[in-house]
Every structure is written in structure tokens, then in C-alpha cells.
PDB file of C-alpha atoms in Angstrom:
ATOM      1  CA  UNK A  52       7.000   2.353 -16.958  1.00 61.00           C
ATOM      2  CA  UNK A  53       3.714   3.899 -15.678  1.00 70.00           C
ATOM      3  CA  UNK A  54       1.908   0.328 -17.369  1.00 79.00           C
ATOM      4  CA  UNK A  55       3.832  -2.337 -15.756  1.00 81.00           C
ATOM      5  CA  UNK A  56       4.472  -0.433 -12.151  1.00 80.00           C
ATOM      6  CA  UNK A  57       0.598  -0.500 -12.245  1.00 84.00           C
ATOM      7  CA  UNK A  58       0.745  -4.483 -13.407  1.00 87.00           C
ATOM      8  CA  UNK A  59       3.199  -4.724 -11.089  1.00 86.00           C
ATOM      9  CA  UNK A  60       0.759  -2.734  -8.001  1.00 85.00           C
ATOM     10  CA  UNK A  61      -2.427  -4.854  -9.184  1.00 88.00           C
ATOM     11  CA  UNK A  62      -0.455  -8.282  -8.792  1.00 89.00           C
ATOM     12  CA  UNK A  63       1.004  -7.654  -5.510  1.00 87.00           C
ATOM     13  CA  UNK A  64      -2.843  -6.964  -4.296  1.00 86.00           C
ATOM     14  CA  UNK A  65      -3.954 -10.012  -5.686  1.00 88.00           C
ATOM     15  CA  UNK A  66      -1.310 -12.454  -4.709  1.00 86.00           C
ATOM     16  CA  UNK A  67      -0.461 -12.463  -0.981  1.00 86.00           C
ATOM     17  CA  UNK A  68      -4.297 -13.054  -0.930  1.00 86.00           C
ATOM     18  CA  UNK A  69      -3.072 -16.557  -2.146  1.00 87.00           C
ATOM     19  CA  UNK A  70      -0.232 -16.933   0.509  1.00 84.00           C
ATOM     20  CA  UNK A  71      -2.741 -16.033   3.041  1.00 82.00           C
ATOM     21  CA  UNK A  72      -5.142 -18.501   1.867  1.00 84.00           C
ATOM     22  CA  UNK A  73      -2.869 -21.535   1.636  1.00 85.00           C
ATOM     23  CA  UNK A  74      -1.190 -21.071   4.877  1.00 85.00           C
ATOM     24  CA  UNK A  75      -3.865 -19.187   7.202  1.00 80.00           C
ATOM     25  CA  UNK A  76      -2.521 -20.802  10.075  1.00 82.00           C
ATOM     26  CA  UNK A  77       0.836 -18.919  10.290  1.00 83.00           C
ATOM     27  CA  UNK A  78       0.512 -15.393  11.767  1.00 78.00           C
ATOM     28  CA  UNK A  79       3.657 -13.965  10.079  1.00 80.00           C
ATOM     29  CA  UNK A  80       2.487 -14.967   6.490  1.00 83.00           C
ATOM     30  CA  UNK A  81      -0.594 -13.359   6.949  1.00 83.00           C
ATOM     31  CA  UNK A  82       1.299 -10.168   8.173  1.00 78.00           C
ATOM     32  CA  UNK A  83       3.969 -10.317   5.714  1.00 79.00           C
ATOM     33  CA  UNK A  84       1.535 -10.660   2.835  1.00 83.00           C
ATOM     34  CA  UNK A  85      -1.279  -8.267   4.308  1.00 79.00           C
ATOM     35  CA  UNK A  86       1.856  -5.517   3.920  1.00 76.00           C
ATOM     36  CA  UNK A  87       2.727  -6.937   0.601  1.00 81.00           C
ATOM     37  CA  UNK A  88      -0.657  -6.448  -0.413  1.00 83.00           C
ATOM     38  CA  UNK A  89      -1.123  -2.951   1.225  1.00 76.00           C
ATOM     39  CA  UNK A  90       2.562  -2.056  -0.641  1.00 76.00           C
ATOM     40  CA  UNK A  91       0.372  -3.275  -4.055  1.00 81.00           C
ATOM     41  CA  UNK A  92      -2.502  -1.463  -3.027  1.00 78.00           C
ATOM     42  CA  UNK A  93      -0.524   2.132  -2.430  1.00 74.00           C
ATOM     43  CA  UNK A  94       1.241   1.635  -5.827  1.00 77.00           C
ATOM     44  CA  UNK A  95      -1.785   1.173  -7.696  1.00 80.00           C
ATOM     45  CA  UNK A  96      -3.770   3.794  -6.231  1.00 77.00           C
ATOM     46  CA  UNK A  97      -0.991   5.903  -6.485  1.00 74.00           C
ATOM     47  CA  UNK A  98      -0.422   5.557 -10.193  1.00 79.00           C
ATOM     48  CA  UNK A  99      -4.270   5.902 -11.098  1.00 79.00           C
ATOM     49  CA  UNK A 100      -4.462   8.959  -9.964  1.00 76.00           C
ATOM     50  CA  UNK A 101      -0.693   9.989 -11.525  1.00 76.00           C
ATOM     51  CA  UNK A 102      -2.559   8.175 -14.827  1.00 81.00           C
ATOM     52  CA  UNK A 103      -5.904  10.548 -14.320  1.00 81.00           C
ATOM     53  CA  UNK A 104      -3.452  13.370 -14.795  1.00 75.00           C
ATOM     54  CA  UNK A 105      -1.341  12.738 -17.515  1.00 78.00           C
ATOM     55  CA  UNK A 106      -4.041  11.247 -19.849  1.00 81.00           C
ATOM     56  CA  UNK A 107      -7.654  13.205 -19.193  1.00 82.00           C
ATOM     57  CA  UNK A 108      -8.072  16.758 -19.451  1.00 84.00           C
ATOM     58  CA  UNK A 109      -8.056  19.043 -17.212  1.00 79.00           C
ATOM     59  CA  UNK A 110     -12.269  19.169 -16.670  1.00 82.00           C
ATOM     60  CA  UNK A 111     -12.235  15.462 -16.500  1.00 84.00           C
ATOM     61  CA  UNK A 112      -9.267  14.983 -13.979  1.00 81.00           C
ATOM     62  CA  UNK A 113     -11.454  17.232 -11.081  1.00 81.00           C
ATOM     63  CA  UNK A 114     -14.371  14.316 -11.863  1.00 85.00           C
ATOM     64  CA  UNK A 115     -12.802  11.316 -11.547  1.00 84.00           C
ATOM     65  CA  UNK A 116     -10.343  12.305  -8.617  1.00 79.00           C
ATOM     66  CA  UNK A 117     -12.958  13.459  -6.884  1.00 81.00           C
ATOM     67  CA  UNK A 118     -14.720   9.947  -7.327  1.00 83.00           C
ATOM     68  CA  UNK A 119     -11.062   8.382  -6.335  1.00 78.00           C
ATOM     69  CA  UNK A 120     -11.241  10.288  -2.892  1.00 75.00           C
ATOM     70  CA  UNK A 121     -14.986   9.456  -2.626  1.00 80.00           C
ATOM     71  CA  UNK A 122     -14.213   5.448  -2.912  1.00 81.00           C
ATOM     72  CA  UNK A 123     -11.557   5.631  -0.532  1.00 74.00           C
ATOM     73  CA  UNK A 124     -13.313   7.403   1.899  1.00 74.00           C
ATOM     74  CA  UNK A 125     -16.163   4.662   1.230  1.00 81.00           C
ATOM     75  CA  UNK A 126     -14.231   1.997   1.491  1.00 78.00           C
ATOM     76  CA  UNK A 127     -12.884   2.952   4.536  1.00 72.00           C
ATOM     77  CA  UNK A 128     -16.307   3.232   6.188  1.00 74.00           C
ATOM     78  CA  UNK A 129     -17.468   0.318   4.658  1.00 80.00           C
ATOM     79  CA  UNK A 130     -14.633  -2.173   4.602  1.00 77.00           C
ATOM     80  CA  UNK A 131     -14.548  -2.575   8.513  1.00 73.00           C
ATOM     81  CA  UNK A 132     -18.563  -2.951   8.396  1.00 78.00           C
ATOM     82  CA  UNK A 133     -18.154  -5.650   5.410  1.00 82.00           C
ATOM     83  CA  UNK A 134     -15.070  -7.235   7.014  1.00 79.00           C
ATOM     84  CA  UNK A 135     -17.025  -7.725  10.422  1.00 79.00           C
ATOM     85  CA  UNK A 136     -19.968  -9.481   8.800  1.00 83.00           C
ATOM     86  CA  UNK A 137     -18.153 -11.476   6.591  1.00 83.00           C
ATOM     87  CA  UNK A 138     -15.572 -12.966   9.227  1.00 80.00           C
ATOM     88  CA  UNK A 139     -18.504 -13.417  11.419  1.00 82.00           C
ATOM     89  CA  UNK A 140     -21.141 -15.108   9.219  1.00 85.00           C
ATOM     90  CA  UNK A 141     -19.260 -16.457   6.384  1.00 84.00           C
ATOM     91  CA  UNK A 142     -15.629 -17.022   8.068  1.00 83.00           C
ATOM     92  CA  UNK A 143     -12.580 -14.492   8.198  1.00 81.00           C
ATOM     93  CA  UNK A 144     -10.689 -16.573   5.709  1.00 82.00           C
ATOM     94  CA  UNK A 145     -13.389 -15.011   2.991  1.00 83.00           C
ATOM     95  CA  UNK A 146     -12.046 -11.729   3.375  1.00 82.00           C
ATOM     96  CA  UNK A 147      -9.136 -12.831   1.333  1.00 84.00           C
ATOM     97  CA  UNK A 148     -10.507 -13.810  -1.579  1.00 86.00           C
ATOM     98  CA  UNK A 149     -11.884 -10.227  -2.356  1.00 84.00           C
ATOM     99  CA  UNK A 150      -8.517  -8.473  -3.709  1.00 85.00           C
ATOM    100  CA  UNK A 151      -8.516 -11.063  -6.198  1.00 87.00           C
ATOM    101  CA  UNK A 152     -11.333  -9.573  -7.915  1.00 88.00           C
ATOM    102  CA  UNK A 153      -8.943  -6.971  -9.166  1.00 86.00           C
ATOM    103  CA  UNK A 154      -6.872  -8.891 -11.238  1.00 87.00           C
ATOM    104  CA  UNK A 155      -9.836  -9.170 -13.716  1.00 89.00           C
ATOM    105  CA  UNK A 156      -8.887  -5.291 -13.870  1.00 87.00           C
ATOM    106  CA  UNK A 157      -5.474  -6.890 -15.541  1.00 88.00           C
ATOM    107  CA  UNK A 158      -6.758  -7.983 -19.456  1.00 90.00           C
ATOM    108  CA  UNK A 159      -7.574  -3.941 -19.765  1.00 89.00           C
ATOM    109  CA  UNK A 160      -5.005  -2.393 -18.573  1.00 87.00           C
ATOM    110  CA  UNK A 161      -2.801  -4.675 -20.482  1.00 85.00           C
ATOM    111  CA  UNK A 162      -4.969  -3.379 -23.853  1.00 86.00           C
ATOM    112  CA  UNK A 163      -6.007   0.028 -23.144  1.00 83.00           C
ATOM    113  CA  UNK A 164      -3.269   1.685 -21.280  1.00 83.00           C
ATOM    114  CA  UNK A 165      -1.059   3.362 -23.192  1.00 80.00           C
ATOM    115  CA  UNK A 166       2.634   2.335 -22.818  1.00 72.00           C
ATOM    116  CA  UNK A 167       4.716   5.223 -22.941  1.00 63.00           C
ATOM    117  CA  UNK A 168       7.780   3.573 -21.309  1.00 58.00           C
ATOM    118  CA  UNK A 169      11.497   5.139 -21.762  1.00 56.00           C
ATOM    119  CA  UNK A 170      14.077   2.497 -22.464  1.00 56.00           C
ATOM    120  CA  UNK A 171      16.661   4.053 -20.522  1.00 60.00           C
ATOM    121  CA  UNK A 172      14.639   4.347 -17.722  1.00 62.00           C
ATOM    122  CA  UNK A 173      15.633   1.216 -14.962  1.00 72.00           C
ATOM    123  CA  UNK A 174      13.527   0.349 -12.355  1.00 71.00           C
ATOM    124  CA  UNK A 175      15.413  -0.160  -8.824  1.00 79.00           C
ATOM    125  CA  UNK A 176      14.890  -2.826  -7.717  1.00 79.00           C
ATOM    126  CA  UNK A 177      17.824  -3.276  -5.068  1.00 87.00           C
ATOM    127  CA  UNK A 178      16.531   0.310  -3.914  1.00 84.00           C
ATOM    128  CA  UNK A 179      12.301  -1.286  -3.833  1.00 77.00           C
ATOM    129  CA  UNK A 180      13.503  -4.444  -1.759  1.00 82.00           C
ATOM    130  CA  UNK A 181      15.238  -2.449   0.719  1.00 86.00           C
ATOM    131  CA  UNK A 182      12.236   0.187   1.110  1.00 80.00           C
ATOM    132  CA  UNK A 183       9.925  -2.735   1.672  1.00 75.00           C
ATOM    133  CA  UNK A 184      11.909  -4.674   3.905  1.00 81.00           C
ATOM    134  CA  UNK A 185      12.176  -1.622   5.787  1.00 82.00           C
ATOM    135  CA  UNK A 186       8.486  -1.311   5.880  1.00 74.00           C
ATOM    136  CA  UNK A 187       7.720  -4.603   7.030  1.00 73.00           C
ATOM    137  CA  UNK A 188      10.295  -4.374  10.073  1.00 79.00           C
ATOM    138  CA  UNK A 189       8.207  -0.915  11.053  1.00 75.00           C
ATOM    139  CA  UNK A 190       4.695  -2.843  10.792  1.00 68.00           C
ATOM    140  CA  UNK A 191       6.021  -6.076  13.029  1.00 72.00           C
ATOM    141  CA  UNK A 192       7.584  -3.840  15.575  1.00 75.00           C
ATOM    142  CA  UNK A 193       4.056  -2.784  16.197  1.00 66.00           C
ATOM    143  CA  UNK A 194       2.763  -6.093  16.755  1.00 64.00           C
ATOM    144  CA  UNK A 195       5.909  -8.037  18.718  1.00 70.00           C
ATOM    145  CA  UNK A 196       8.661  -5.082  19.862  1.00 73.00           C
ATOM    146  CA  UNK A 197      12.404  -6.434  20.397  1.00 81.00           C
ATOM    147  CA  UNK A 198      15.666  -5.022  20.215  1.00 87.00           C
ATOM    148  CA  UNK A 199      16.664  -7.014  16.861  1.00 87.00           C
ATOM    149  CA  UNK A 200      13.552  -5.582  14.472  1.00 85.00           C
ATOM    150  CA  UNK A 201      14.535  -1.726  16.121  1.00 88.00           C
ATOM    151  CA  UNK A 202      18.176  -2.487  14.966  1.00 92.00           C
ATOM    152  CA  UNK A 203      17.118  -4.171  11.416  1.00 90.00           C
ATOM    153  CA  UNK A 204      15.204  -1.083  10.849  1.00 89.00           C
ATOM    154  CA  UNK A 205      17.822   1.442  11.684  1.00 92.00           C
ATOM    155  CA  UNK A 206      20.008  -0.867   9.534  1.00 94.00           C
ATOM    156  CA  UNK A 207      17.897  -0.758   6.313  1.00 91.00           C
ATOM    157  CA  UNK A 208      17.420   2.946   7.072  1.00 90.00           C
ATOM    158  CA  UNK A 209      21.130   3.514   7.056  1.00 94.00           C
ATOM    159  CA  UNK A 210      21.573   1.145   3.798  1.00 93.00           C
ATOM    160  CA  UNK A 211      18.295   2.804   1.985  1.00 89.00           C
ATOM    161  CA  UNK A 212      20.443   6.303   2.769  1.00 90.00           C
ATOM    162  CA  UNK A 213      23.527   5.385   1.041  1.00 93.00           C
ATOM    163  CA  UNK A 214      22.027   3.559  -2.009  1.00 91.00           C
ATOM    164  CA  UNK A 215      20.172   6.110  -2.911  1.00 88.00           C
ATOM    165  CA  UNK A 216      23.024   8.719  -2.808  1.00 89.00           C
ATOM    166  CA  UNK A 217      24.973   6.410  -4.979  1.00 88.00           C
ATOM    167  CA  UNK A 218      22.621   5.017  -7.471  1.00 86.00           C
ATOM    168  CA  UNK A 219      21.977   6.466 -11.245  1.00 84.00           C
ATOM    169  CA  UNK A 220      18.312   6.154 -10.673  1.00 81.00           C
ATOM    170  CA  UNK A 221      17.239   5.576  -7.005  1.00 84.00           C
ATOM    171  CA  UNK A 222      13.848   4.770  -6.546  1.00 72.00           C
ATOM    172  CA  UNK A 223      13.176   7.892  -4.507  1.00 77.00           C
ATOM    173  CA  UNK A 224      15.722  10.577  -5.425  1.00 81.00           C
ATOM    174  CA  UNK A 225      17.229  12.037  -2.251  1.00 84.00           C
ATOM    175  CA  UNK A 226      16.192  15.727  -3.471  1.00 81.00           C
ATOM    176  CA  UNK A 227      12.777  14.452  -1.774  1.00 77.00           C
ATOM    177  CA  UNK A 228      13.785  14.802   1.070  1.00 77.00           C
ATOM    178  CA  UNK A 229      15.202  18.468   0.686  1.00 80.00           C
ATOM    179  CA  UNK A 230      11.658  19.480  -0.324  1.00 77.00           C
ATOM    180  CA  UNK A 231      10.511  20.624   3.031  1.00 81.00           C
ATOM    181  CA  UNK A 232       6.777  21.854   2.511  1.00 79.00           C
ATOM    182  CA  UNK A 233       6.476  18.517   0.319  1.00 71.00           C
ATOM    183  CA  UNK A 234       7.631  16.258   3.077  1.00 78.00           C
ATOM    184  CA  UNK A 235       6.124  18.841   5.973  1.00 83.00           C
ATOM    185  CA  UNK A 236       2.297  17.867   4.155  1.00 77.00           C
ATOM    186  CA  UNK A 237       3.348  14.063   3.549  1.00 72.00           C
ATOM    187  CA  UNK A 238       3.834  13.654   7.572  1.00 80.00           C
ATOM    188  CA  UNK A 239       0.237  15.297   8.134  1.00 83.00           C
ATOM    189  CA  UNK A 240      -1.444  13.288   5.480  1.00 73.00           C
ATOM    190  CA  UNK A 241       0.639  10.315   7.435  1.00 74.00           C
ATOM    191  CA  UNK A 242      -1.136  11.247  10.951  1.00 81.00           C
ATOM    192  CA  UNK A 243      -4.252  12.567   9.191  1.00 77.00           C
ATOM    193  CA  UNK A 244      -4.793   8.155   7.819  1.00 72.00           C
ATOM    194  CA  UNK A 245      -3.196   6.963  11.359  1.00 72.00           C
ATOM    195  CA  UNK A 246      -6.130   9.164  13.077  1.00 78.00           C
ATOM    196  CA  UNK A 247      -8.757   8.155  10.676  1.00 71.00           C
ATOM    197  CA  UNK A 248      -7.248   4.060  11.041  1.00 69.00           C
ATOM    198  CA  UNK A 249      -7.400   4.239  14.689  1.00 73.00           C
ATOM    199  CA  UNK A 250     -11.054   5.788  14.676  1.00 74.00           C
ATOM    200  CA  UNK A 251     -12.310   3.146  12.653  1.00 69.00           C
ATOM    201  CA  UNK A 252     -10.177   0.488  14.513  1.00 70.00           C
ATOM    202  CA  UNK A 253     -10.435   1.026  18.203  1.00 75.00           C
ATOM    203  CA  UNK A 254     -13.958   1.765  19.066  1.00 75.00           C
ATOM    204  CA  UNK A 255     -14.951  -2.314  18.593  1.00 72.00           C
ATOM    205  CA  UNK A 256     -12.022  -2.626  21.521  1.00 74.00           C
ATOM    206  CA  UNK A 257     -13.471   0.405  23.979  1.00 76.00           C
ATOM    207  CA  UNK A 258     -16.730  -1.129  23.347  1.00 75.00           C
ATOM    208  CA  UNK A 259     -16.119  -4.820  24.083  1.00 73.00           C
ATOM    209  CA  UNK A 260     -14.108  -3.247  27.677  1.00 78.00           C
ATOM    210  CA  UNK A 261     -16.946  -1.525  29.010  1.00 76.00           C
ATOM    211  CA  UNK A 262     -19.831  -3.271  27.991  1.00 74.00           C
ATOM    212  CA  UNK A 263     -18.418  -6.945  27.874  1.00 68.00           C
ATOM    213  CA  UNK A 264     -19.952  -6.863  24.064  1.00 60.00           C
ATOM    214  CA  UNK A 265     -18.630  -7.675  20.886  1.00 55.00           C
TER     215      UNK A 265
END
């Protein structure tokens, strides 16, 4: 399951990137598949490091997660400084064709990853469509507030609860939500990225306001 949720992460990077680049003119298909691709992006990143420890040894797994939080914390830094210079010099549309790089990432993953995947195991997929449509309601309420995304969201809140009460295999048990410390460190880590997101995003605006700069 581990091997094709992490096919299944890579591919969802790489293929809004297509959406966006046939139709760059439409601002909700650029939205919609920039959180696609960011929904790809968490899954893959997630599993590597779920992959780092089930398959290295203990030694090993301090070394290479430590050069996963090192990237990311590059990247960050780096992506907005990259991202500036490329949409400025070389056009913005660029920018998309960089998560395609990672499906070259998709030949050895297919032939080195061990495939350890239980047959009885189902993925939910009712339960994954519902999550995500929740999540893009949340990320175009940001960007254009009304009254029908706040009551789609509360909706597909409501219908996320009750699915996964009553399915076999939701694809987040509810006893997740019963472990308090877990979820009580999830919501820091959630403000911890939104603080870090709006440091790197915002100063370009202050400075453009009070110097008349960009």
C-alpha cells in the first residue's frame, strides 16, 4: 500500500502542473490544481519519511531525516527566491514545469521499493475525495469568502464525520481524534508552517507599501 500511495503522491505533484500549463488563464484551475499538487506533495513527503523508518536502521533513519528536514527547510528559503527570479526573468508559467522533474523519481520507485501491500487492506477512496474536497473549500475561502463555500465546508465536515464512524477502514480512523497530545502537537506544527508561510510570504507586500518597490 505504502508503494502505490507514494505513486499515487508523486503523480498528483506532477500532473496539475499539466492542468496549470494548458489552461493558465483560468484562476480556479490554477488554484484547484496548485492544492492538488500540494495534497501530492504532503503524501509523498509524508510516506518517505514513514518509508525511512520502516526500511533503514535505526543509525541510518537519524541521517537521512535529518537531511529530509534540512531540504525542506531549504526549499522553503529558496523556493520563494527561485520562484521570484524565474517568474520575473523567464515568465511565471516556468515555475510549473519544475514538479515534473519528479516523476523521473517514478521508474525507481516502481523497481526498488519494496511492495509489502496487504490484500485485505482497501484504500478509501469515498473517505480521500471527501477530505480533499473539504480542503479545497478551506483554501478558496481564503482567497474569495461567501456564505456558500462556509456552508460546503461545514457540509463535508459533517459528511467526513459520519463516514468515517461507519466505514470498515476510514481513511483516518476516528480514534485520531481521541489522541489529545497527538492532535494538541499537530495544531502547533499547523501554526508553527502558517508562521513560517506568512514570514516568507508577506514581507515582498510590506515592502512594496512603504517603499513603492517591488
Amino acid at each position: 500500500m505504502s508503494k502505490k500511495l507514494l505513486i499515487i503522491g508523486v503523480l498528483l505533484t506532477c500532473l496539475p502542473s499539466i492542468s496549470s500549463l494548458l489552461i493558465p488563464d483560468s484562476y480556479y484551475v490554477i488554484v484547484g490544481s496548485r492544492f492538488v499538487q500540494s495534497f501530492g506533495e504532503a503524501v509523498a513527503y509524508a510516506l518517505s519519511l514513514v518509508l525511512v523508518a520502516k526500511y533503514l536502521p535505526t543509525r541510518e533513519q537519524i541521517i537521512w531525516l535529518g537531511f529530509s528536514c534540512a531540504s525542506f527547510a531549504l526549499a522553503t528559503v529558496l523556493g520563494t527566491s527561485v520562484g521570484g527570479f524565474l517568474s520575473t526573468h523567464v515568465g511565471w508559467k516556468f515555475i510549473f514545469y519544475i514538479p515534473l522533474i519528479s516523476i523521473l523519481g517514478l521508474p525507481f520507485i516502481y523497481r526498488f521499493l519494496p511492495d509489502h501491500s496487504n490484500k485485505k487492506t482497501k484504500m478509501d477512496y469515498l473517505g480521500f475525495t471527501i477530505l480533499a474536497a473539504l480542503f479545497v473549500c478551506v483554501n478558496f475561502i481564503f482567497s474569495s469568502p461567501n456564505l456558500y463555500l462556509l456552508i460546503g465546508i461545514i457540509t463535508l465536515v459533517i459528511l467526513f464525520a459520519i463516514h468515517i464512524k461507519r466505514a470498515k477502514q476510514p481513511f483516518i480512523p476516528p480514534l485520531f481524534f481521541k489522541n489529545k497530545r497527538f492532535i494538541s502537537i499537530l495544531l502547533a506544527l499547523i501554526f508553527l508552517f502558517l508562521a513560517q508561510t506568512a514570514i516568507v510570504f508577506l514581507p515582498p507586500f510590506y515592502w512594496k507599501i512603504y517603499t513603492g518597490i517591488l
